[in-house]
Amino acid sequence: MAVLVTGGAGYIGSHTCIELLKAGEDIVVIDNFYNSKPKAIEMIKEITGRDFAFYENDCCDRQALDRIFSENFIEEVIHFAGYKAVGESCLNPLMYYNNNINATLALLDTMNKYGCRRFVFSSSATVYGIPKKVPVTEKMPLSSINPYGSTKLMIENMCRELYTSDDRWSIVLLRYFNPIGAHESGKIGEDPNGIPNNLMPLILRAATGKMATLTVFGNDYPTPDGTCIRDYIHVVDLALGHLAAINYARKNTGCPAFNLGTGKGYSVLDIINTFEKVNKVKVPYVIGARRPGDAAECYSNPTLAKKELGWKAERGLEQMCADSWNFIKNN
Ligand code: UFG
């Protein structure tokens, strides 16, 4: 019996594999290394001292999925594999629909065929569009403001309709806020191929001199320091949320959605200042124009996850900043 982790070499996937293995679960991993590296698989094994089956395949590859399900007894699937860059999705929407939707369809079809009906999906706070008020609760209206967000919303809808059609399914939709940080060992962390899009990998580039300056996207928002506010969550806390979701899916059918955030909002300048203070390093930055599509404030109300999953984020911003830096220094 094993949990299949798609995209298990990626940033959130690799941290989740570690927590699953540490908790005594058996896992099987599929990843095509589109936005990750084989080293992550080695590091998961090194950190946990445990081995597992790994398949270097694309999740859209139905033959490969068939092989995985026939060679292993898969009881649950955690689905991380997918493209995740908002800007790229606007430039090439078909690439996002093709990959994210087809991979999920292939996976759900294969699961159905093998009678495996516990599914945890990597959704995102992006399904709230530009939230009308904060903190964001799961009951707030859903919308999408870019093709990446559309794929997340379409997959959520697909899951809800699937459960409505067949109530044997146990599906958990996890809506992530902004994951940062890295494993305390410094051996795995966020290591995107190519130019990063998100704030923390860009802070790391500016702090190490790989990039001359970070551009802060706007300081004229209606927030205390004028910069945007987000709910940054330590990736290990996020990984533990998946463990809680798997345990929930083992006991309940349905298709609920849960916010995985801390419930606390920090501005871009809060992140830069905390990073500089904790790591005693400068982050050269300039203030630039607003980035289209950015909400002034987006942070979660995480109480539903606490109540239903028994999960809560424990790690604070200083630890997130220290662990991100530790990973970069070690690599
Ligand atoms: N930011 C900068 N400069 C940069 C990059 C980011 O100032 O060079 C700012 C952004 O304006 C934003 C904050 O840093 O205020 C965080 O930006 P990210 O791009 O890291 O994250 P977002 O909140 O825009 O997006 C994240 C995920 C998406 C998800 C979205 C919705 O990356 O996958 O949250 O909640 F869709």
CSV table of C-alpha atoms and ligand atoms in Angstrom, one decimal:
chain,number,residue,atom,x,y,z
A,1,MET,CA,0.0,0.0,0.0
A,2,ALA,CA,1.4,3.3,-1.0
A,3,VAL,CA,0.7,7.0,-1.5
A,4,LEU,CA,1.5,8.1,-5.1
A,5,VAL,CA,3.1,11.6,-5.1
A,6,THR,CA,3.0,13.3,-8.5
A,7,GLY,CA,5.6,16.0,-8.9
A,8,GLY,CA,7.4,14.6,-5.9
A,9,ALA,CA,10.8,16.1,-6.9
A,10,GLY,CA,9.3,19.6,-6.9
A,11,TYR,CA,9.4,22.2,-4.1
A,12,ILE,CA,6.3,21.3,-2.1
A,13,GLY,CA,6.3,17.7,-3.4
A,14,SER,CA,9.7,16.9,-2.1
A,15,HIS,CA,9.0,18.3,1.4
A,16,THR,CA,5.8,16.3,1.5
A,17,CYS,CA,7.6,13.1,0.5
A,18,ILE,CA,9.9,13.6,3.5
A,19,GLU,CA,7.0,14.1,6.0
A,20,LEU,CA,5.1,11.1,4.6
A,21,LEU,CA,8.2,8.8,4.9
A,22,LYS,CA,9.0,10.2,8.4
A,23,ALA,CA,5.4,9.3,9.4
A,24,GLY,CA,6.0,5.7,8.2
A,25,GLU,CA,4.0,5.9,4.9
A,26,ASP,CA,5.2,4.1,1.8
A,27,ILE,CA,5.4,6.3,-1.2
A,28,VAL,CA,5.7,6.0,-5.0
A,29,VAL,CA,6.9,9.1,-6.9
A,30,ILE,CA,6.4,10.3,-10.5
A,31,ASP,CA,8.1,13.3,-11.8
A,32,ASN,CA,9.4,14.3,-15.3
A,33,PHE,CA,11.9,16.9,-13.9
A,34,TYR,CA,10.4,19.7,-16.0
A,35,ASN,CA,10.8,22.1,-13.1
A,36,SER,CA,12.8,20.0,-10.6
A,37,LYS,CA,16.0,18.0,-10.4
A,38,PRO,CA,16.9,14.3,-9.8
A,39,LYS,CA,19.0,15.4,-6.9
A,40,ALA,CA,15.8,16.1,-4.9
A,41,ILE,CA,15.0,12.4,-5.1
A,42,GLU,CA,18.4,11.5,-3.8
A,43,MET,CA,18.1,14.0,-1.0
A,44,ILE,CA,14.7,12.7,0.1
A,45,LYS,CA,16.2,9.3,0.5
A,46,GLU,CA,19.3,10.6,2.3
A,47,ILE,CA,17.3,12.7,4.8
A,48,THR,CA,14.8,10.0,5.6
A,49,GLY,CA,17.1,6.9,5.2
A,50,ARG,CA,14.2,5.3,3.3
A,51,ASP,CA,13.9,4.0,-0.3
A,52,PHE,CA,10.9,4.2,-2.6
A,53,ALA,CA,9.9,3.5,-6.2
A,54,PHE,CA,10.5,6.4,-8.6
A,55,TYR,CA,9.2,6.8,-12.1
A,56,GLU,CA,10.6,9.5,-14.4
A,57,ASN,CA,7.5,10.1,-16.4
A,58,ASP,CA,5.0,12.7,-17.4
A,59,CYS,CA,1.6,12.6,-15.7
A,60,CYS,CA,-0.1,13.0,-19.0
A,61,ASP,CA,1.4,9.7,-20.1
A,62,ARG,CA,-1.5,7.2,-19.5
A,63,GLN,CA,0.6,4.2,-20.3
A,64,ALA,CA,3.1,5.2,-17.6
A,65,LEU,CA,0.3,5.7,-15.1
A,66,ASP,CA,-1.1,2.3,-16.0
A,67,ARG,CA,2.3,0.8,-15.3
A,68,ILE,CA,2.6,2.6,-12.0
A,69,PHE,CA,-0.8,1.5,-10.8
A,70,SER,CA,-0.3,-2.1,-12.0
A,71,GLU,CA,3.2,-2.4,-10.4
A,72,ASN,CA,2.2,-0.8,-7.0
A,73,PHE,CA,-0.8,-0.9,-4.7
A,74,ILE,CA,-1.7,2.8,-4.7
A,75,GLU,CA,-4.3,3.7,-2.1
A,76,GLU,CA,-4.0,7.5,-2.3
A,77,VAL,CA,-2.7,10.1,-4.7
A,78,ILE,CA,-1.3,13.5,-3.9
A,79,HIS,CA,-1.2,15.5,-7.1
A,80,PHE,CA,1.4,18.3,-7.2
A,81,ALA,CA,2.6,17.9,-10.9
A,82,GLY,CA,1.7,20.9,-12.9
A,83,TYR,CA,2.9,24.2,-14.4
A,84,LYS,CA,2.7,27.1,-12.0
A,85,ALA,CA,4.1,30.3,-13.4
A,86,VAL,CA,1.4,32.9,-13.7
A,87,GLY,CA,3.2,35.1,-16.3
A,88,GLU,CA,4.1,32.1,-18.5
A,89,SER,CA,0.5,31.0,-18.4
A,90,CYS,CA,-0.7,34.3,-19.8
A,91,LEU,CA,1.9,34.1,-22.7
A,92,ASN,CA,1.0,30.4,-23.4
A,93,PRO,CA,-2.4,29.5,-22.1
A,94,LEU,CA,-2.7,26.4,-24.2
A,95,MET,CA,0.4,24.9,-22.8
A,96,TYR,CA,-1.1,25.3,-19.3
A,97,TYR,CA,-4.5,23.8,-20.2
A,98,ASN,CA,-2.8,21.0,-22.1
A,99,ASN,CA,-0.5,20.0,-19.3
A,100,ASN,CA,-2.4,20.8,-16.1
A,101,ILE,CA,-5.8,19.6,-17.3
A,102,ASN,CA,-4.7,16.5,-19.2
A,103,ALA,CA,-2.4,15.3,-16.4
A,104,THR,CA,-5.2,15.5,-13.9
A,105,LEU,CA,-7.7,13.8,-16.3
A,106,ALA,CA,-5.2,11.0,-17.0
A,107,LEU,CA,-4.6,10.5,-13.3
A,108,LEU,CA,-8.3,10.5,-12.2
A,109,ASP,CA,-9.2,8.1,-15.1
A,110,THR,CA,-6.4,5.8,-14.0
A,111,MET,CA,-7.4,6.0,-10.4
A,112,ASN,CA,-11.0,5.2,-11.3
A,113,LYS,CA,-9.9,2.2,-13.3
A,114,TYR,CA,-7.9,0.8,-10.4
A,115,GLY,CA,-10.5,1.6,-7.8
A,116,CYS,CA,-8.3,4.2,-6.0
A,117,ARG,CA,-10.5,7.1,-5.0
A,118,ARG,CA,-8.6,9.1,-2.4
A,119,PHE,CA,-7.2,12.2,-4.0
A,120,VAL,CA,-5.4,15.3,-2.5
A,121,PHE,CA,-5.1,18.2,-5.0
A,122,SER,CA,-2.6,21.0,-4.9
A,123,SER,CA,-4.9,23.9,-5.4
A,124,SER,CA,-4.1,27.5,-4.7
A,125,ALA,CA,-5.4,30.7,-3.2
A,126,THR,CA,-5.4,31.9,-6.8
A,127,VAL,CA,-9.0,30.4,-7.0
A,128,TYR,CA,-10.2,33.4,-4.9
A,129,GLY,CA,-9.2,35.7,-7.8
A,130,ILE,CA,-8.7,39.2,-6.3
A,131,PRO,CA,-10.3,38.7,-2.9
A,132,LYS,CA,-12.9,41.4,-2.0
A,133,LYS,CA,-12.1,41.0,1.7
A,134,VAL,CA,-9.5,39.5,3.9
A,135,PRO,CA,-8.9,37.1,5.7
A,136,VAL,CA,-10.1,34.8,2.9
A,137,THR,CA,-12.5,31.9,4.0
A,138,GLU,CA,-13.3,28.9,1.9
A,139,LYS,CA,-16.8,30.1,1.4
A,140,MET,CA,-15.8,33.2,-0.5
A,141,PRO,CA,-16.6,33.4,-4.3
A,142,LEU,CA,-14.2,31.7,-6.7
A,143,SER,CA,-12.9,33.2,-9.9
A,144,SER,CA,-9.7,33.1,-12.0
A,145,ILE,CA,-7.7,36.0,-13.3
A,146,ASN,CA,-5.1,34.1,-15.4
A,147,PRO,CA,-4.8,30.8,-17.3
A,148,TYR,CA,-2.8,29.2,-14.4
A,149,GLY,CA,-5.6,30.1,-12.0
A,150,SER,CA,-8.2,28.9,-14.5
A,151,THR,CA,-6.6,25.4,-14.6
A,152,LYS,CA,-6.7,25.3,-10.8
A,153,LEU,CA,-10.3,26.3,-10.7
A,154,MET,CA,-11.3,23.9,-13.5
A,155,ILE,CA,-9.6,21.0,-11.7
A,156,GLU,CA,-11.4,21.9,-8.5
A,157,ASN,CA,-14.7,21.9,-10.4
A,158,MET,CA,-13.9,18.6,-12.0
A,159,CYS,CA,-13.2,17.1,-8.6
A,160,ARG,CA,-16.5,18.5,-7.1
A,161,GLU,CA,-18.5,17.1,-10.1
A,162,LEU,CA,-16.7,13.8,-9.9
A,163,TYR,CA,-17.7,13.4,-6.2
A,164,THR,CA,-21.2,14.4,-7.0
A,165,SER,CA,-21.4,11.6,-9.6
A,166,ASP,CA,-19.8,9.0,-7.4
A,167,ASP,CA,-19.8,9.4,-3.6
A,168,ARG,CA,-17.1,6.8,-3.0
A,169,TRP,CA,-14.5,9.5,-3.8
A,170,SER,CA,-12.5,11.2,-1.0
A,171,ILE,CA,-11.1,14.3,-2.5
A,172,VAL,CA,-9.4,17.1,-0.5
A,173,LEU,CA,-8.6,20.4,-2.3
A,174,LEU,CA,-5.8,22.2,-0.6
A,175,ARG,CA,-5.6,26.0,-1.3
A,176,TYR,CA,-2.0,27.1,-0.7
A,177,PHE,CA,-1.1,30.6,0.2
A,178,ASN,CA,2.6,31.6,-0.3
A,179,PRO,CA,5.0,28.8,0.5
A,180,ILE,CA,8.6,29.8,1.4
A,181,GLY,CA,11.4,28.3,3.5
A,182,ALA,CA,13.1,25.0,3.1
A,183,HIS,CA,13.9,21.8,5.0
A,184,GLU,CA,15.9,22.4,8.2
A,185,SER,CA,18.7,20.1,6.8
A,186,GLY,CA,19.4,22.6,4.1
A,187,LYS,CA,19.4,19.7,1.6
A,188,ILE,CA,16.2,20.5,-0.2
A,189,GLY,CA,14.4,23.7,-1.0
A,190,GLU,CA,13.0,25.8,-3.8
A,191,ASP,CA,15.2,25.2,-6.8
A,192,PRO,CA,13.4,26.3,-9.9
A,193,ASN,CA,14.8,25.7,-13.3
A,194,GLY,CA,15.3,29.0,-15.2
A,195,ILE,CA,14.4,32.5,-13.9
A,196,PRO,CA,12.2,32.4,-10.8
A,197,ASN,CA,8.9,34.2,-10.5
A,198,ASN,CA,8.1,34.3,-6.8
A,199,LEU,CA,9.3,36.7,-4.2
A,200,MET,CA,11.6,34.5,-2.0
A,201,PRO,CA,13.7,32.9,-4.9
A,202,LEU,CA,14.2,36.4,-6.2
A,203,ILE,CA,15.2,37.7,-2.7
A,204,LEU,CA,17.7,34.9,-2.6
A,205,ARG,CA,19.1,35.9,-6.0
A,206,ALA,CA,19.5,39.5,-4.9
A,207,ALA,CA,21.1,38.5,-1.6
A,208,THR,CA,23.6,36.2,-3.3
A,209,GLY,CA,24.4,38.8,-6.0
A,210,LYS,CA,23.1,36.6,-8.8
A,211,MET,CA,20.7,39.4,-9.6
A,212,ALA,CA,21.7,43.1,-9.1
A,213,THR,CA,18.5,44.3,-7.4
A,214,LEU,CA,15.1,43.0,-6.6
A,215,THR,CA,12.2,45.1,-7.8
A,216,VAL,CA,9.4,45.6,-5.3
A,217,PHE,CA,6.2,45.8,-7.3
A,218,GLY,CA,4.6,49.0,-6.1
A,219,ASN,CA,4.6,50.9,-2.8
A,220,ASP,CA,1.4,52.8,-3.3
A,221,TYR,CA,-1.1,50.1,-2.2
A,222,PRO,CA,-3.6,50.8,0.6
A,223,THR,CA,-1.5,48.8,3.2
A,224,PRO,CA,0.6,50.2,6.1
A,225,ASP,CA,3.9,50.4,4.2
A,226,GLY,CA,2.3,50.6,0.7
A,227,THR,CA,3.6,47.2,-0.4
A,228,CYS,CA,1.4,44.1,-1.0
A,229,ILE,CA,0.5,41.8,1.8
A,230,ARG,CA,0.6,38.0,1.5
A,231,ASP,CA,0.3,34.9,3.8
A,232,TYR,CA,3.7,33.3,3.7
A,233,ILE,CA,3.8,29.8,5.0
A,234,HIS,CA,6.7,27.5,5.8
A,235,VAL,CA,6.9,24.7,3.2
A,236,VAL,CA,7.3,22.1,6.0
A,237,ASP,CA,4.1,23.3,7.6
A,238,LEU,CA,2.5,23.0,4.2
A,239,ALA,CA,3.9,19.5,3.7
A,240,LEU,CA,2.4,18.5,7.1
A,241,GLY,CA,-1.0,19.8,5.9
A,242,HIS,CA,-0.9,17.0,3.2
A,243,LEU,CA,-0.3,14.4,5.8
A,244,ALA,CA,-3.4,15.7,7.7
A,245,ALA,CA,-5.3,15.7,4.4
A,246,ILE,CA,-4.4,12.1,3.6
A,247,ASN,CA,-5.6,11.0,7.1
A,248,TYR,CA,-8.8,13.0,6.6
A,249,ALA,CA,-9.4,11.3,3.2
A,250,ARG,CA,-9.0,7.9,4.9
A,251,LYS,CA,-11.9,8.7,7.2
A,252,ASN,CA,-14.2,10.8,5.1
A,253,THR,CA,-15.7,10.9,1.6
A,254,GLY,CA,-16.5,14.2,0.0
A,255,CYS,CA,-14.7,17.0,-1.8
A,256,PRO,CA,-14.0,19.8,0.7
A,257,ALA,CA,-11.5,22.6,0.2
A,258,PHE,CA,-9.2,23.9,2.9
A,259,ASN,CA,-7.0,27.0,3.1
A,260,LEU,CA,-3.4,26.2,4.0
A,261,GLY,CA,-2.0,29.4,5.3
A,262,THR,CA,-0.9,30.9,8.7
A,263,GLY,CA,-3.7,33.5,8.9
A,264,LYS,CA,-1.0,36.3,9.2
A,265,GLY,CA,-0.3,38.8,6.5
A,266,TYR,CA,3.2,40.3,5.9
A,267,SER,CA,4.2,42.9,3.4
A,268,VAL,CA,6.9,42.6,0.8
A,269,LEU,CA,9.1,45.0,2.9
A,270,ASP,CA,8.4,43.0,6.0
A,271,ILE,CA,9.8,40.0,4.2
A,272,ILE,CA,12.9,41.8,3.0
A,273,ASN,CA,13.5,43.4,6.4
A,274,THR,CA,13.1,40.1,8.3
A,275,PHE,CA,15.3,38.3,5.8
A,276,GLU,CA,18.1,40.9,6.2
A,277,LYS,CA,17.8,40.9,10.1
A,278,VAL,CA,17.7,37.1,10.5
A,279,ASN,CA,20.4,36.3,8.0
A,280,LYS,CA,22.6,39.5,8.5
A,281,VAL,CA,22.8,40.0,4.7
A,282,LYS,CA,21.7,42.9,2.4
A,283,VAL,CA,18.9,42.5,-0.1
A,284,PRO,CA,19.4,45.3,-2.6
A,285,TYR,CA,16.1,46.4,-4.0
A,286,VAL,CA,14.4,49.2,-5.9
A,287,ILE,CA,10.7,50.2,-5.9
A,288,GLY,CA,9.1,49.6,-9.2
A,289,ALA,CA,5.7,49.8,-10.8
A,290,ARG,CA,2.7,47.6,-9.7
A,291,ARG,CA,2.5,44.2,-11.3
A,292,PRO,CA,-0.8,43.7,-13.1
A,293,GLY,CA,-3.1,41.3,-11.4
A,294,ASP,CA,-1.6,41.7,-7.9
A,295,ALA,CA,-4.1,42.0,-5.0
A,296,ALA,CA,-3.1,44.5,-2.3
A,297,GLU,CA,-3.8,42.0,0.4
A,298,CYS,CA,-4.4,38.2,0.4
A,299,TYR,CA,-4.2,36.2,3.6
A,300,SER,CA,-6.1,33.2,4.9
A,301,ASN,CA,-8.5,32.4,7.6
A,302,PRO,CA,-7.1,28.9,8.3
A,303,THR,CA,-9.6,27.9,11.0
A,304,LEU,CA,-11.4,25.3,8.9
A,305,ALA,CA,-8.2,23.3,8.4
A,306,LYS,CA,-7.6,23.4,12.1
A,307,LYS,CA,-11.1,22.2,12.9
A,308,GLU,CA,-11.4,19.5,10.2
A,309,LEU,CA,-7.9,18.4,9.6
A,310,GLY,CA,-6.4,19.1,13.0
A,311,TRP,CA,-3.7,21.0,11.3
A,312,LYS,CA,-2.1,24.4,12.0
A,313,ALA,CA,1.0,26.2,10.7
A,314,GLU,CA,3.6,26.4,13.5
A,315,ARG,CA,6.7,28.0,12.0
A,316,GLY,CA,7.2,31.8,12.0
A,317,LEU,CA,8.5,34.2,9.5
A,318,GLU,CA,12.0,34.3,11.0
A,319,GLN,CA,12.4,30.6,10.6
A,320,MET,CA,11.1,30.7,7.0
A,321,CYS,CA,13.7,33.4,6.1
A,322,ALA,CA,16.5,31.5,7.9
A,323,ASP,CA,15.7,28.2,6.3
A,324,SER,CA,15.5,29.7,2.8
A,325,TRP,CA,18.9,31.2,3.2
A,326,ASN,CA,20.4,28.1,4.8
A,327,PHE,CA,19.3,26.1,1.7
A,328,ILE,CA,20.9,28.5,-0.7
A,329,LYS,CA,24.2,28.7,1.3
A,330,ASN,CA,24.4,24.9,1.3
A,331,ASN,CA,23.8,24.6,-2.5
B,1,UFG,N1,6.9,40.6,-5.6
B,1,UFG,C1,7.7,41.7,-5.8
B,1,UFG,N2,8.8,41.6,-6.6
B,1,UFG,C2,9.0,40.5,-7.3
B,1,UFG,C3,8.2,39.3,-7.1
B,1,UFG,C4,7.1,39.5,-6.3
B,1,UFG,O1,7.5,42.8,-5.2
B,1,UFG,O2,10.0,40.4,-8.1
B,1,UFG,C5,5.7,40.8,-4.7
B,1,UFG,C6,4.4,40.6,-5.4
B,1,UFG,O3,4.0,41.8,-5.9
B,1,UFG,C7,3.5,40.1,-4.3
B,1,UFG,C8,4.5,39.3,-3.4
B,1,UFG,O4,5.8,39.7,-3.8
B,1,UFG,O5,3.0,41.1,-3.5
B,1,UFG,C9,4.4,37.8,-3.6
B,1,UFG,O6,4.5,37.5,-5.0
B,1,UFG,P1,4.7,36.1,-5.6
B,1,UFG,O7,4.8,36.2,-7.1
B,1,UFG,O8,5.8,35.4,-4.9
B,1,UFG,O9,3.3,35.4,-5.2
B,1,UFG,P2,1.8,35.7,-5.5
B,1,UFG,O10,1.2,36.1,-4.2
B,1,UFG,O11,1.7,36.7,-6.6
B,1,UFG,O12,1.4,34.4,-6.1
B,1,UFG,C10,1.3,33.3,-5.3
B,1,UFG,C11,1.6,32.0,-6.0
B,1,UFG,C12,0.7,31.7,-7.1
B,1,UFG,C13,-0.7,31.8,-6.6
B,1,UFG,C14,-1.0,33.1,-5.9
B,1,UFG,C15,-2.4,33.2,-5.4
B,1,UFG,O13,2.9,32.1,-6.6
B,1,UFG,O14,0.9,30.4,-7.6
B,1,UFG,O15,0.0,33.2,-4.8
B,1,UFG,O16,-2.5,33.2,-4.1
B,1,UFG,F1,-1.6,31.7,-7.6
